[in-house]
mmCIF file of C-alpha atoms in Angstrom:
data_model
loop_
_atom_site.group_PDB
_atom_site.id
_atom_site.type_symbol
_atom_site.label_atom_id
_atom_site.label_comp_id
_atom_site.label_asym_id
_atom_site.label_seq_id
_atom_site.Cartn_x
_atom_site.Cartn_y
_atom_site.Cartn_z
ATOM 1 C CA UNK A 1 126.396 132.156 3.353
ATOM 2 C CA UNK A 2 123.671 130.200 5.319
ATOM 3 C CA UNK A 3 123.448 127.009 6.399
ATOM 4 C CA UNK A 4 119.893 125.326 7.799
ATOM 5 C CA UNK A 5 119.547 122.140 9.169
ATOM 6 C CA UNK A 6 116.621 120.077 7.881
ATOM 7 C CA UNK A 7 116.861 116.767 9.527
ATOM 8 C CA UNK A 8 119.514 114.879 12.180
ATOM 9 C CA UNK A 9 119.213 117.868 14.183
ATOM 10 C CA UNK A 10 118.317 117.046 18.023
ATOM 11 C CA UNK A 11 117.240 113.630 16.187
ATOM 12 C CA UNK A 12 119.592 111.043 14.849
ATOM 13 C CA UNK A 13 118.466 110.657 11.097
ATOM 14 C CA UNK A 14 117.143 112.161 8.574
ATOM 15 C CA UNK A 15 120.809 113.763 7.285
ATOM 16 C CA UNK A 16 120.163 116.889 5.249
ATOM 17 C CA UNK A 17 122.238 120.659 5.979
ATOM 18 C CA UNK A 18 121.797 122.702 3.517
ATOM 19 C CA UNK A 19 124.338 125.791 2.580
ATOM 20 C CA UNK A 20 122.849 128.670 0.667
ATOM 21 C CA UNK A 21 125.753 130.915 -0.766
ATOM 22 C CA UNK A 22 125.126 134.626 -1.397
ATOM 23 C CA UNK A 23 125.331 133.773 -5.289
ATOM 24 C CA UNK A 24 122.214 131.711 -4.714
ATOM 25 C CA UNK A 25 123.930 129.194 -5.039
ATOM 26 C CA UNK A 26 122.424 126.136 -3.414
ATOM 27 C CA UNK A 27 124.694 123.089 -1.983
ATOM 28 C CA UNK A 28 122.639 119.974 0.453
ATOM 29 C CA UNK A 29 125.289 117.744 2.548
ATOM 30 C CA UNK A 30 123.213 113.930 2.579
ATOM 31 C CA UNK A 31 120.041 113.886 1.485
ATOM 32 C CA UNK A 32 118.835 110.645 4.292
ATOM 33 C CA UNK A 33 116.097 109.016 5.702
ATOM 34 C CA UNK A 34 114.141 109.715 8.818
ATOM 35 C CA UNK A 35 113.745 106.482 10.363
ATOM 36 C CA UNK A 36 111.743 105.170 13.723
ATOM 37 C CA UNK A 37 109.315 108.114 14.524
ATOM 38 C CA UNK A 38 106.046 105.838 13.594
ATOM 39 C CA UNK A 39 103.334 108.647 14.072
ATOM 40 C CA UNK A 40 105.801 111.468 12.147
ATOM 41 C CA UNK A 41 108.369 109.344 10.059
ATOM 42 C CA UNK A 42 105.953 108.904 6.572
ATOM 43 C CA UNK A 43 105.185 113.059 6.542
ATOM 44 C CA UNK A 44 109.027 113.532 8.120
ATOM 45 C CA UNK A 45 110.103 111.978 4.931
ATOM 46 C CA UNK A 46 107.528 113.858 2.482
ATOM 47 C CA UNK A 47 108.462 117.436 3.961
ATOM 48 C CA UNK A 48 111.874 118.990 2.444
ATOM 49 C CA UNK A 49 112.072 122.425 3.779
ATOM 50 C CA UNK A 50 113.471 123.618 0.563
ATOM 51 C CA UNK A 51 112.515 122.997 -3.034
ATOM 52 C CA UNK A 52 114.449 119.911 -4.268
ATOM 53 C CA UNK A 53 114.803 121.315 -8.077
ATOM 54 C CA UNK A 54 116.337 124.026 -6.566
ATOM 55 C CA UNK A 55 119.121 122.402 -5.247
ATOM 56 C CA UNK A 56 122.489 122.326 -7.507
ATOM 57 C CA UNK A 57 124.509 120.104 -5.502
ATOM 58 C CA UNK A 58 124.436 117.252 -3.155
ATOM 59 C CA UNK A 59 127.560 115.927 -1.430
ATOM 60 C CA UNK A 60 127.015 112.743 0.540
ATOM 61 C CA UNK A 61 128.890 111.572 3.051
ATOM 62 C CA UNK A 62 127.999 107.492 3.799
ATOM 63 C CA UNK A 63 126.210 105.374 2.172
ATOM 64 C CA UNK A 64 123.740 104.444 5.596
ATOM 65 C CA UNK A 65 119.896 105.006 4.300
ATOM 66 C CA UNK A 66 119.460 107.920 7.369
ATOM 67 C CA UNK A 67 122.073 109.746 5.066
ATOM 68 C CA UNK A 68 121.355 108.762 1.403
ATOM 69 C CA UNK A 69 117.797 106.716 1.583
ATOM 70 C CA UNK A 70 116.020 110.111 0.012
ATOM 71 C CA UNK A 71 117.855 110.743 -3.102
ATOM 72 C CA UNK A 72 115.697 109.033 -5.060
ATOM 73 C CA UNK A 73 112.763 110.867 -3.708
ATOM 74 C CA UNK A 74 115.016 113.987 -4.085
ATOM 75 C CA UNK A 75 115.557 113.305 -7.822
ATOM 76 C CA UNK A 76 112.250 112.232 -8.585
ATOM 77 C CA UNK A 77 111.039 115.684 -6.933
ATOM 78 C CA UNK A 78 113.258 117.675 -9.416
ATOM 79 C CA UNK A 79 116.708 117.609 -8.775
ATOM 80 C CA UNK A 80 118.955 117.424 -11.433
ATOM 81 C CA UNK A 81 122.504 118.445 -10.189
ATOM 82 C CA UNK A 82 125.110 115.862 -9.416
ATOM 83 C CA UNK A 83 125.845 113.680 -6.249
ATOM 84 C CA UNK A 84 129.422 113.674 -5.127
ATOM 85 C CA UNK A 85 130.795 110.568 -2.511
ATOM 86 C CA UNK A 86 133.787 108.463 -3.053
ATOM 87 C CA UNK A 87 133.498 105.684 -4.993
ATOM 88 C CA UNK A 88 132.803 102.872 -2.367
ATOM 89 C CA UNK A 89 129.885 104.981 -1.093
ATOM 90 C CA UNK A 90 128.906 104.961 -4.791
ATOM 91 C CA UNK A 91 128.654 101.496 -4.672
ATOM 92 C CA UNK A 92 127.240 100.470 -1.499
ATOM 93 C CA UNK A 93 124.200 103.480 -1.909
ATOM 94 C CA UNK A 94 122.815 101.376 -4.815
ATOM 95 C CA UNK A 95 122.569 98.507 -3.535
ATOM 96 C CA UNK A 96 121.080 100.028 -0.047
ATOM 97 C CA UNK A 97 118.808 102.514 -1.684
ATOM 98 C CA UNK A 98 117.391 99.394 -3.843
ATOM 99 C CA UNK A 99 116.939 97.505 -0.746
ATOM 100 C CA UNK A 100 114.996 100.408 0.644
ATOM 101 C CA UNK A 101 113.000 100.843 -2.491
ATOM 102 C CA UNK A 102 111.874 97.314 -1.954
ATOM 103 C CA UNK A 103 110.558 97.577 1.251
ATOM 104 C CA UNK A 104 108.623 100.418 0.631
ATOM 105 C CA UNK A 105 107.105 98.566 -2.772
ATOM 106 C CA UNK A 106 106.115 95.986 0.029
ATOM 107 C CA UNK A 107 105.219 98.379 3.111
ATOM 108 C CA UNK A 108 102.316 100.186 0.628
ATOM 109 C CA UNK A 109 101.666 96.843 -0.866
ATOM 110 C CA UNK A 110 100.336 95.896 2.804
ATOM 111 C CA UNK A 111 99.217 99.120 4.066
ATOM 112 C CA UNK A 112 96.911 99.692 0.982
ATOM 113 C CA UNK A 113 95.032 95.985 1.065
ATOM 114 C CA UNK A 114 94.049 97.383 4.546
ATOM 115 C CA UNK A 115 92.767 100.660 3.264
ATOM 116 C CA UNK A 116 90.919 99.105 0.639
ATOM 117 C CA UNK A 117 89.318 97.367 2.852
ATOM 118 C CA UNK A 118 88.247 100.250 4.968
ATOM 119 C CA UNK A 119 87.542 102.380 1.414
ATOM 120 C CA UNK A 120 89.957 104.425 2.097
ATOM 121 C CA UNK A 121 92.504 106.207 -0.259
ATOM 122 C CA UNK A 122 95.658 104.386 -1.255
ATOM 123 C CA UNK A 123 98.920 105.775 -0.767
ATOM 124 C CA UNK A 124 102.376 105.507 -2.604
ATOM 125 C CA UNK A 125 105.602 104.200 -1.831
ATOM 126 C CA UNK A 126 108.225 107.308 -0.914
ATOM 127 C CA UNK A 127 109.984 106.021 -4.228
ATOM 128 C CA UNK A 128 110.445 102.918 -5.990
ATOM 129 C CA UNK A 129 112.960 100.591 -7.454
ATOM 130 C CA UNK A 130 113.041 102.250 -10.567
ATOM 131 C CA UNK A 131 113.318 105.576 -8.826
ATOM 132 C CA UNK A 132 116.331 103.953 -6.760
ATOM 133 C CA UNK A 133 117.804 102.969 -10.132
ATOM 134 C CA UNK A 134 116.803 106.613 -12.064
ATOM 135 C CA UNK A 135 119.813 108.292 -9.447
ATOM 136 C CA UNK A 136 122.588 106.723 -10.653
ATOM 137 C CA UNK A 137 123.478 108.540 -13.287
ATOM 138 C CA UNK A 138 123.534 111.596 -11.128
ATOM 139 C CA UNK A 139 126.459 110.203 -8.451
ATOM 140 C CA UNK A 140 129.959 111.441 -9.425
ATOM 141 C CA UNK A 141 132.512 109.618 -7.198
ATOM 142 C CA UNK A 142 135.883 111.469 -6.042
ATOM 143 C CA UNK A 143 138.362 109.496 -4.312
ATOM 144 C CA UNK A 144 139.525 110.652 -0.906
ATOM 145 C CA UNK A 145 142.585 113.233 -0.304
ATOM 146 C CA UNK A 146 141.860 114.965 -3.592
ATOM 147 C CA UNK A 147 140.445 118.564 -3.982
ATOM 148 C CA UNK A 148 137.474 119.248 -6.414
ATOM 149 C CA UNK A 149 136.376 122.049 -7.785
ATOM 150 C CA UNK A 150 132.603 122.371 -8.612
ATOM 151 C CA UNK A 151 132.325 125.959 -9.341
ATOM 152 C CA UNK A 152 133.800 129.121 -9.066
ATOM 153 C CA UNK A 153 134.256 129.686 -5.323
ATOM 154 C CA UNK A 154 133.166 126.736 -3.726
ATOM 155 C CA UNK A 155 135.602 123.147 -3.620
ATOM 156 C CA UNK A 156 135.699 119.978 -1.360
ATOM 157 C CA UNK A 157 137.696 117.080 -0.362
ATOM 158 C CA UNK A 158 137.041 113.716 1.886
ATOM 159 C CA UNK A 159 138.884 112.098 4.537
ATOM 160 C CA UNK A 160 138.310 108.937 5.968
ATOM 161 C CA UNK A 161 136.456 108.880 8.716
ATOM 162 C CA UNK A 162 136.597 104.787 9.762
ATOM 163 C CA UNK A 163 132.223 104.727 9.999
ATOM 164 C CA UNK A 164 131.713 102.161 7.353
ATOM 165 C CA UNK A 165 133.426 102.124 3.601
ATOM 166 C CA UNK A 166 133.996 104.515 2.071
ATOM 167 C CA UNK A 167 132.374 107.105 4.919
ATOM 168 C CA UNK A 168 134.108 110.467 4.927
ATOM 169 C CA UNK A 169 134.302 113.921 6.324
ATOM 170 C CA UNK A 170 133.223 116.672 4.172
ATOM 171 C CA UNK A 171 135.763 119.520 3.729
ATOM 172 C CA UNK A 172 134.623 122.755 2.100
ATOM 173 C CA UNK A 173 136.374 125.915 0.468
ATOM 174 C CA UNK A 174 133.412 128.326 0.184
ATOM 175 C CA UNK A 175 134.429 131.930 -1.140
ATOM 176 C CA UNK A 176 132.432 134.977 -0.969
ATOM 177 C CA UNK A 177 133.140 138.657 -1.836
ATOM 178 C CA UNK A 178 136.718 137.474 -1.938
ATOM 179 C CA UNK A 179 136.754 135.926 1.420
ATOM 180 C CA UNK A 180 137.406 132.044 2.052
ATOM 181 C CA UNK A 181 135.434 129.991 5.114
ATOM 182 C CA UNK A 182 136.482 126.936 5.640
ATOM 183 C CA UNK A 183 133.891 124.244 6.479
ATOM 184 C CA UNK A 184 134.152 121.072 8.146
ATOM 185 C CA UNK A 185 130.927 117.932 7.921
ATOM 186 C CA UNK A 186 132.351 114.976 9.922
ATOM 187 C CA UNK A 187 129.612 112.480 8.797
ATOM 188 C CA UNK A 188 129.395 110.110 10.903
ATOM 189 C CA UNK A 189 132.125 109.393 13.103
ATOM 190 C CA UNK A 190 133.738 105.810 13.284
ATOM 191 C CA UNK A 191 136.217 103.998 16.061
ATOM 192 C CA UNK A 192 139.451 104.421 16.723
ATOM 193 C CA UNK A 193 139.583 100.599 16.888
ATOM 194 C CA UNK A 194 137.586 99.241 14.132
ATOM 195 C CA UNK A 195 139.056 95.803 13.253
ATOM 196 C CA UNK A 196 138.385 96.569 9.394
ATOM 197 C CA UNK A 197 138.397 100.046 8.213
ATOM 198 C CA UNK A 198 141.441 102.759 8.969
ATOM 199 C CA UNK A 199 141.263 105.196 12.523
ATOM 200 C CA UNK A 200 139.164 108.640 11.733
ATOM 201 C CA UNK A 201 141.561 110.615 9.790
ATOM 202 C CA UNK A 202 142.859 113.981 11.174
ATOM 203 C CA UNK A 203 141.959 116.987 9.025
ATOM 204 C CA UNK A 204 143.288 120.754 8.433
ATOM 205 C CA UNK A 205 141.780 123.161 10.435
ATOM 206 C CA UNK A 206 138.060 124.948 9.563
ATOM 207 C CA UNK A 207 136.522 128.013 10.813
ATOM 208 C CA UNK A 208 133.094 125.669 11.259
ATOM 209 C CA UNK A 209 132.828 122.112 11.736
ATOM 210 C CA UNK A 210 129.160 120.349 11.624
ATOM 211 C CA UNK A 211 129.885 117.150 13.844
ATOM 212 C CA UNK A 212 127.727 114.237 14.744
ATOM 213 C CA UNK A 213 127.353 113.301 18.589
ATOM 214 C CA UNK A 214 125.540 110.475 19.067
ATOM 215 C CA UNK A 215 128.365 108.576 21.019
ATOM 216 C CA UNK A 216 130.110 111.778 22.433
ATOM 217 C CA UNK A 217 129.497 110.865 26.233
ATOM 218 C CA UNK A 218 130.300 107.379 25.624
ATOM 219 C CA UNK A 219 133.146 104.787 25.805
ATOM 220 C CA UNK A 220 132.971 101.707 23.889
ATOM 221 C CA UNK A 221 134.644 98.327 25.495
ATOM 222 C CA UNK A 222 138.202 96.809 23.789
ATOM 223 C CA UNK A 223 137.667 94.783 20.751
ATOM 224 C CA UNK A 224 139.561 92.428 22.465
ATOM 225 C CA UNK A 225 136.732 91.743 24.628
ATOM 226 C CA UNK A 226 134.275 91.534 21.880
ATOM 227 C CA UNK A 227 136.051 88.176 20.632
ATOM 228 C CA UNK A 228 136.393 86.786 23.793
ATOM 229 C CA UNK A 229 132.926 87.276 24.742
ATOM 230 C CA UNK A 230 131.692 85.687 20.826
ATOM 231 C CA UNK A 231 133.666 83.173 21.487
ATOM 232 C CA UNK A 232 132.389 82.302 24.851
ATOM 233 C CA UNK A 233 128.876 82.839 23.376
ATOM 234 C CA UNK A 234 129.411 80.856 20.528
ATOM 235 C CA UNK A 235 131.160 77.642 23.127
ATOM 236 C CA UNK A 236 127.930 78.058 25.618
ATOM 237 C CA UNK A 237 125.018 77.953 23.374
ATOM 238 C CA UNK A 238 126.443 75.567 20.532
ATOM 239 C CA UNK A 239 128.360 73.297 22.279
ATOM 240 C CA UNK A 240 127.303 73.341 26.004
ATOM 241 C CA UNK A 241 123.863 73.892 25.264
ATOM 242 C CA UNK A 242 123.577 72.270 21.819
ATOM 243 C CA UNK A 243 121.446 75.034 20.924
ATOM 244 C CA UNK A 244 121.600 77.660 18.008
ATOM 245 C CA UNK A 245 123.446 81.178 18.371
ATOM 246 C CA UNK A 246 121.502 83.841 16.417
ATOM 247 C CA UNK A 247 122.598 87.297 16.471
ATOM 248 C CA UNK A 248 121.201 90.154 14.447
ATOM 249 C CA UNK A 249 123.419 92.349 12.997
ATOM 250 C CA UNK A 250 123.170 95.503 10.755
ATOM 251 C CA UNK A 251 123.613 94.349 7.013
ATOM 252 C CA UNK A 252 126.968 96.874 6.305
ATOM 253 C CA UNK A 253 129.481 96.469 9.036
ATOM 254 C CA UNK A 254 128.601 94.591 12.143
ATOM 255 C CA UNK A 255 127.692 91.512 9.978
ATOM 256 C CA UNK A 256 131.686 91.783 8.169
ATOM 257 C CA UNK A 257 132.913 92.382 11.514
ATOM 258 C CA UNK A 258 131.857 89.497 13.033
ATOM 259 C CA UNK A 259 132.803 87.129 9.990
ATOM 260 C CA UNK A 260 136.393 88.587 10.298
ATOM 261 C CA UNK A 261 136.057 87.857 13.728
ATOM 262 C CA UNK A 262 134.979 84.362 13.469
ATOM 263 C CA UNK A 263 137.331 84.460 10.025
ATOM 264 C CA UNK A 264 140.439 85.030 12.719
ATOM 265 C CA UNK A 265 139.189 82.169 15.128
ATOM 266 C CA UNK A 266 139.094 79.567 12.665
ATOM 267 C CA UNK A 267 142.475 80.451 11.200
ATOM 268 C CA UNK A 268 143.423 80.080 15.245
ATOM 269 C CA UNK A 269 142.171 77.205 15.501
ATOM 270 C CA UNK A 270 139.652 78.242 18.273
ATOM 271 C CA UNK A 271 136.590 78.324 16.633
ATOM 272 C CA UNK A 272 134.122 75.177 17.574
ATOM 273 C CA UNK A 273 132.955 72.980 14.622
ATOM 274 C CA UNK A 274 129.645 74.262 13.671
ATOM 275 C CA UNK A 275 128.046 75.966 10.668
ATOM 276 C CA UNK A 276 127.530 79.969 10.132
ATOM 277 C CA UNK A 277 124.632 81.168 7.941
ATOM 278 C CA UNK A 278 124.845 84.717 7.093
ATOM 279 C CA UNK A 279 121.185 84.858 5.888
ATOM 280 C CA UNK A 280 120.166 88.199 4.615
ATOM 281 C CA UNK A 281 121.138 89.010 0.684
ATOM 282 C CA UNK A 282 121.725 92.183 1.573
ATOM 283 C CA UNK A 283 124.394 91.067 3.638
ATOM 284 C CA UNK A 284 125.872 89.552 1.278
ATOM 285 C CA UNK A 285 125.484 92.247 -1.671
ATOM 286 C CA UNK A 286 127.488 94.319 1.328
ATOM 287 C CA UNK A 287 129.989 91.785 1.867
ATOM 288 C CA UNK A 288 131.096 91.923 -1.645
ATOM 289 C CA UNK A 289 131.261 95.724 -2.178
ATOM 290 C CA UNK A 290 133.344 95.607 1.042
ATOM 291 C CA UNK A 291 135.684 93.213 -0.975
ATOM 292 C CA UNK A 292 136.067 95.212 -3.370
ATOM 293 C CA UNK A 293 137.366 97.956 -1.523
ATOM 294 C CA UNK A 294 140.321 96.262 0.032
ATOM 295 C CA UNK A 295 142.381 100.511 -0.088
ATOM 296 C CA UNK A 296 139.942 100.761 2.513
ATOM 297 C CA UNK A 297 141.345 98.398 5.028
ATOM 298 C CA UNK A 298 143.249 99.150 7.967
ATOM 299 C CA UNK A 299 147.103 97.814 7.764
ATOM 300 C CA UNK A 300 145.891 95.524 10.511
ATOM 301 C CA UNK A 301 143.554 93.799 7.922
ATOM 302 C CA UNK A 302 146.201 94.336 5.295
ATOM 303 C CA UNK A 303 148.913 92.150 6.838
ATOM 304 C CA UNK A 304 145.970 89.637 7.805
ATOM 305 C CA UNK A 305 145.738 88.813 4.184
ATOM 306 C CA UNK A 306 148.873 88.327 3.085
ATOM 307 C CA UNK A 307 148.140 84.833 5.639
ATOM 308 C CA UNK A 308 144.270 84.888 4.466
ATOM 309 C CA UNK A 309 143.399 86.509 1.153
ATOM 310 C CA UNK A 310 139.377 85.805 1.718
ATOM 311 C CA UNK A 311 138.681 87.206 5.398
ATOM 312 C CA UNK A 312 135.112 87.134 4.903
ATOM 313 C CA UNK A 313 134.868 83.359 3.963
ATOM 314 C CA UNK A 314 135.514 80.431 6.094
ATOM 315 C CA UNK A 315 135.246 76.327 6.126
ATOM 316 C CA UNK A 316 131.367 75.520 7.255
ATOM 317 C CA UNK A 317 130.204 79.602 6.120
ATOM 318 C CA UNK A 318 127.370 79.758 4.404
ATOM 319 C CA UNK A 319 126.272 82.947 2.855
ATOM 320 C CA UNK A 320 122.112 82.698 2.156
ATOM 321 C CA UNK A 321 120.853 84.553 -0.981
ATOM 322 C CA UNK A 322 117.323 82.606 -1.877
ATOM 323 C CA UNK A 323 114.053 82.710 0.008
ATOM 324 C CA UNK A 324 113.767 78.863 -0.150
ATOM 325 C CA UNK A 325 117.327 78.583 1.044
ATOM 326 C CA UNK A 326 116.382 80.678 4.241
ATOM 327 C CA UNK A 327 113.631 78.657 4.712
ATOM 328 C CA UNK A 328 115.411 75.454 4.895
ATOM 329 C CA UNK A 329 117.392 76.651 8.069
ATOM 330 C CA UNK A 330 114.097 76.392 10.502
ATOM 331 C CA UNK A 331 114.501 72.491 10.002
ATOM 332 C CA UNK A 332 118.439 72.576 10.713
ATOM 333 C CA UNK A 333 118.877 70.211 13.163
ATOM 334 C CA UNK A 334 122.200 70.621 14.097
#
């Protein structure tokens, strides 16, 4: 067995570790995007390293585009195995890799009215919607805890690893020449005090674990803090300063997290008397795959519904979905 790395590698996306077994058998953990190198990231994300009709498996671990925004690329190139995740990973990839698709479609749109105009050749998009769309038949979601066999000699399982839902660790049972190596993927790693999703799980021991880093020398603050510090915010700039709070937050996750957080200050009582937009669609496409997955909640969140069935709704919340809608808020004049 081999394994190369072909991306996230002394670089923080671009997901994709491939395992070569001495059947030739051919097995890719993630298959993502490289993201925010602007000289290297269009040929980054052209250049596989390997032949992707050569490749009988993927496994993917989260549904974040640095870990799943190639596959369509991938199956448009020639693969044709399947695509194993747990089902809200299943989910939440469509709806991402569409949103990616579409800002591509866009991207090339722009970029190629400026090469026209400089007679120069037109490029493509990476892949588009239809591309995004052309993968789902491929995925083949396996719930957590469960062990599944793909072929003779090589099984898997996922734990829950807290990053977003349905994120897991990858768990391998590779056997060769009647030996068995146990291999260990964390994905991406969550907290251990995520107001939503359930504490990284612990796992059974592996001869080789592949673990992301990215926040191994730091130390995040208390939640605790986080809500008093949103709520001070939230009092200084709406209320003192009768101004408008905007905060930009990542579509899956941080925008959920802070709903629940205002969600839990409105059921207190403590949360001032204005109106929240959340004005992205894709935030809102996330929001509802995230309810949907409710045996992905923490017990924390668990007993906070049996008082509030709909944490991610709220008196004066206002999810945005159309264009004209969005454009309305620049003449809000509260």
């Amino acid at each position: 067995m081999t394994i190369s790395f072909h991306g996230a590698a002394r670089m923080v996306t671009g997901s994709k570790h491939l395992i070569e077994m001495a059947d030739g058998t051919k097995l890719l953990l993630d298959c993502g995007l490289f993201q925010g190198y602007p000289k290297e990231t269009d040929t980054l994300n052209r250049q596989w390293g390997f032949k992707p009709e050569e490749i009988d498996y993927l496994i993917l671990s989260h549904a974040h585009i640095d870990h799943c925004g190639l596959i369509p690329r991938f199956v448009k190139e020639g693969f044709k195995g399947k695509i194993y995740c747990t089902p809200p990973t299943f989910d939440l990839a469509k709806i991402l890799m569409l949103d990616a698709a579409h800002i591509q479609e866009w991207d090339v749109k722009y970029v190629n009215k400026r090469l026209r105009a400089r007679h120069e050749p037109e490029v493509d998009p990476l892949y588009t919607t239809d591309d995004a769309r052309n993968t789902f038949d491929y995925f083949y979601p396996v719930p957590y805890h469960e062990w599944h066999k793909i072929k003779e000699g090589i099984e898997f399982s996922f734990t829950d690893v807290g990053h977003i839902i349905g994120s897991a660790s990858v768990h391998l049972r590779l056997t060769e020449n009647g030996k068995e190596t146990r291999l260990t993927f964390s994905g991406d790693v969550g907290r251990y005090d995520d107001d939503i999703l359930n504490t990284p799980e612990v796992f059974e021991q592996a001869d080789y674990v592949l673990i992301e880093s990215t926040y191994g020398d730091s130390l995040h603050e208390n939640t605790g803090l986080t809500t008093n510090k949103l709520m001070q915010v939230i009092t200084d700039t709406c209320l003192t300063k009768k101004g408008k709070l905007i905060i930009p937050a990542f579509s899956v996750g941080r925008t959920q997290e802070l709903v629940y957080l205002m969600n839990k200050l409105q059921t207190n009582n403590q949360l001032p008397p204005v109106d929240v937009f959340v004005d992205s669609p894709l935030s809102v496409e996330a929001t509802e795959v995230i309810r949907d997955h409710v045996e992905c909640y923490n017990k924390s969140m668990q007993e906070y519904m049996k008082r509030d069935p709909e944490p991610f709704a709220f008196k004066r919340l206002h999810y945005i979905t159309e264009v004209e809608d969005s454009k309305k808020l620049n003449d809000h004049k509260e």
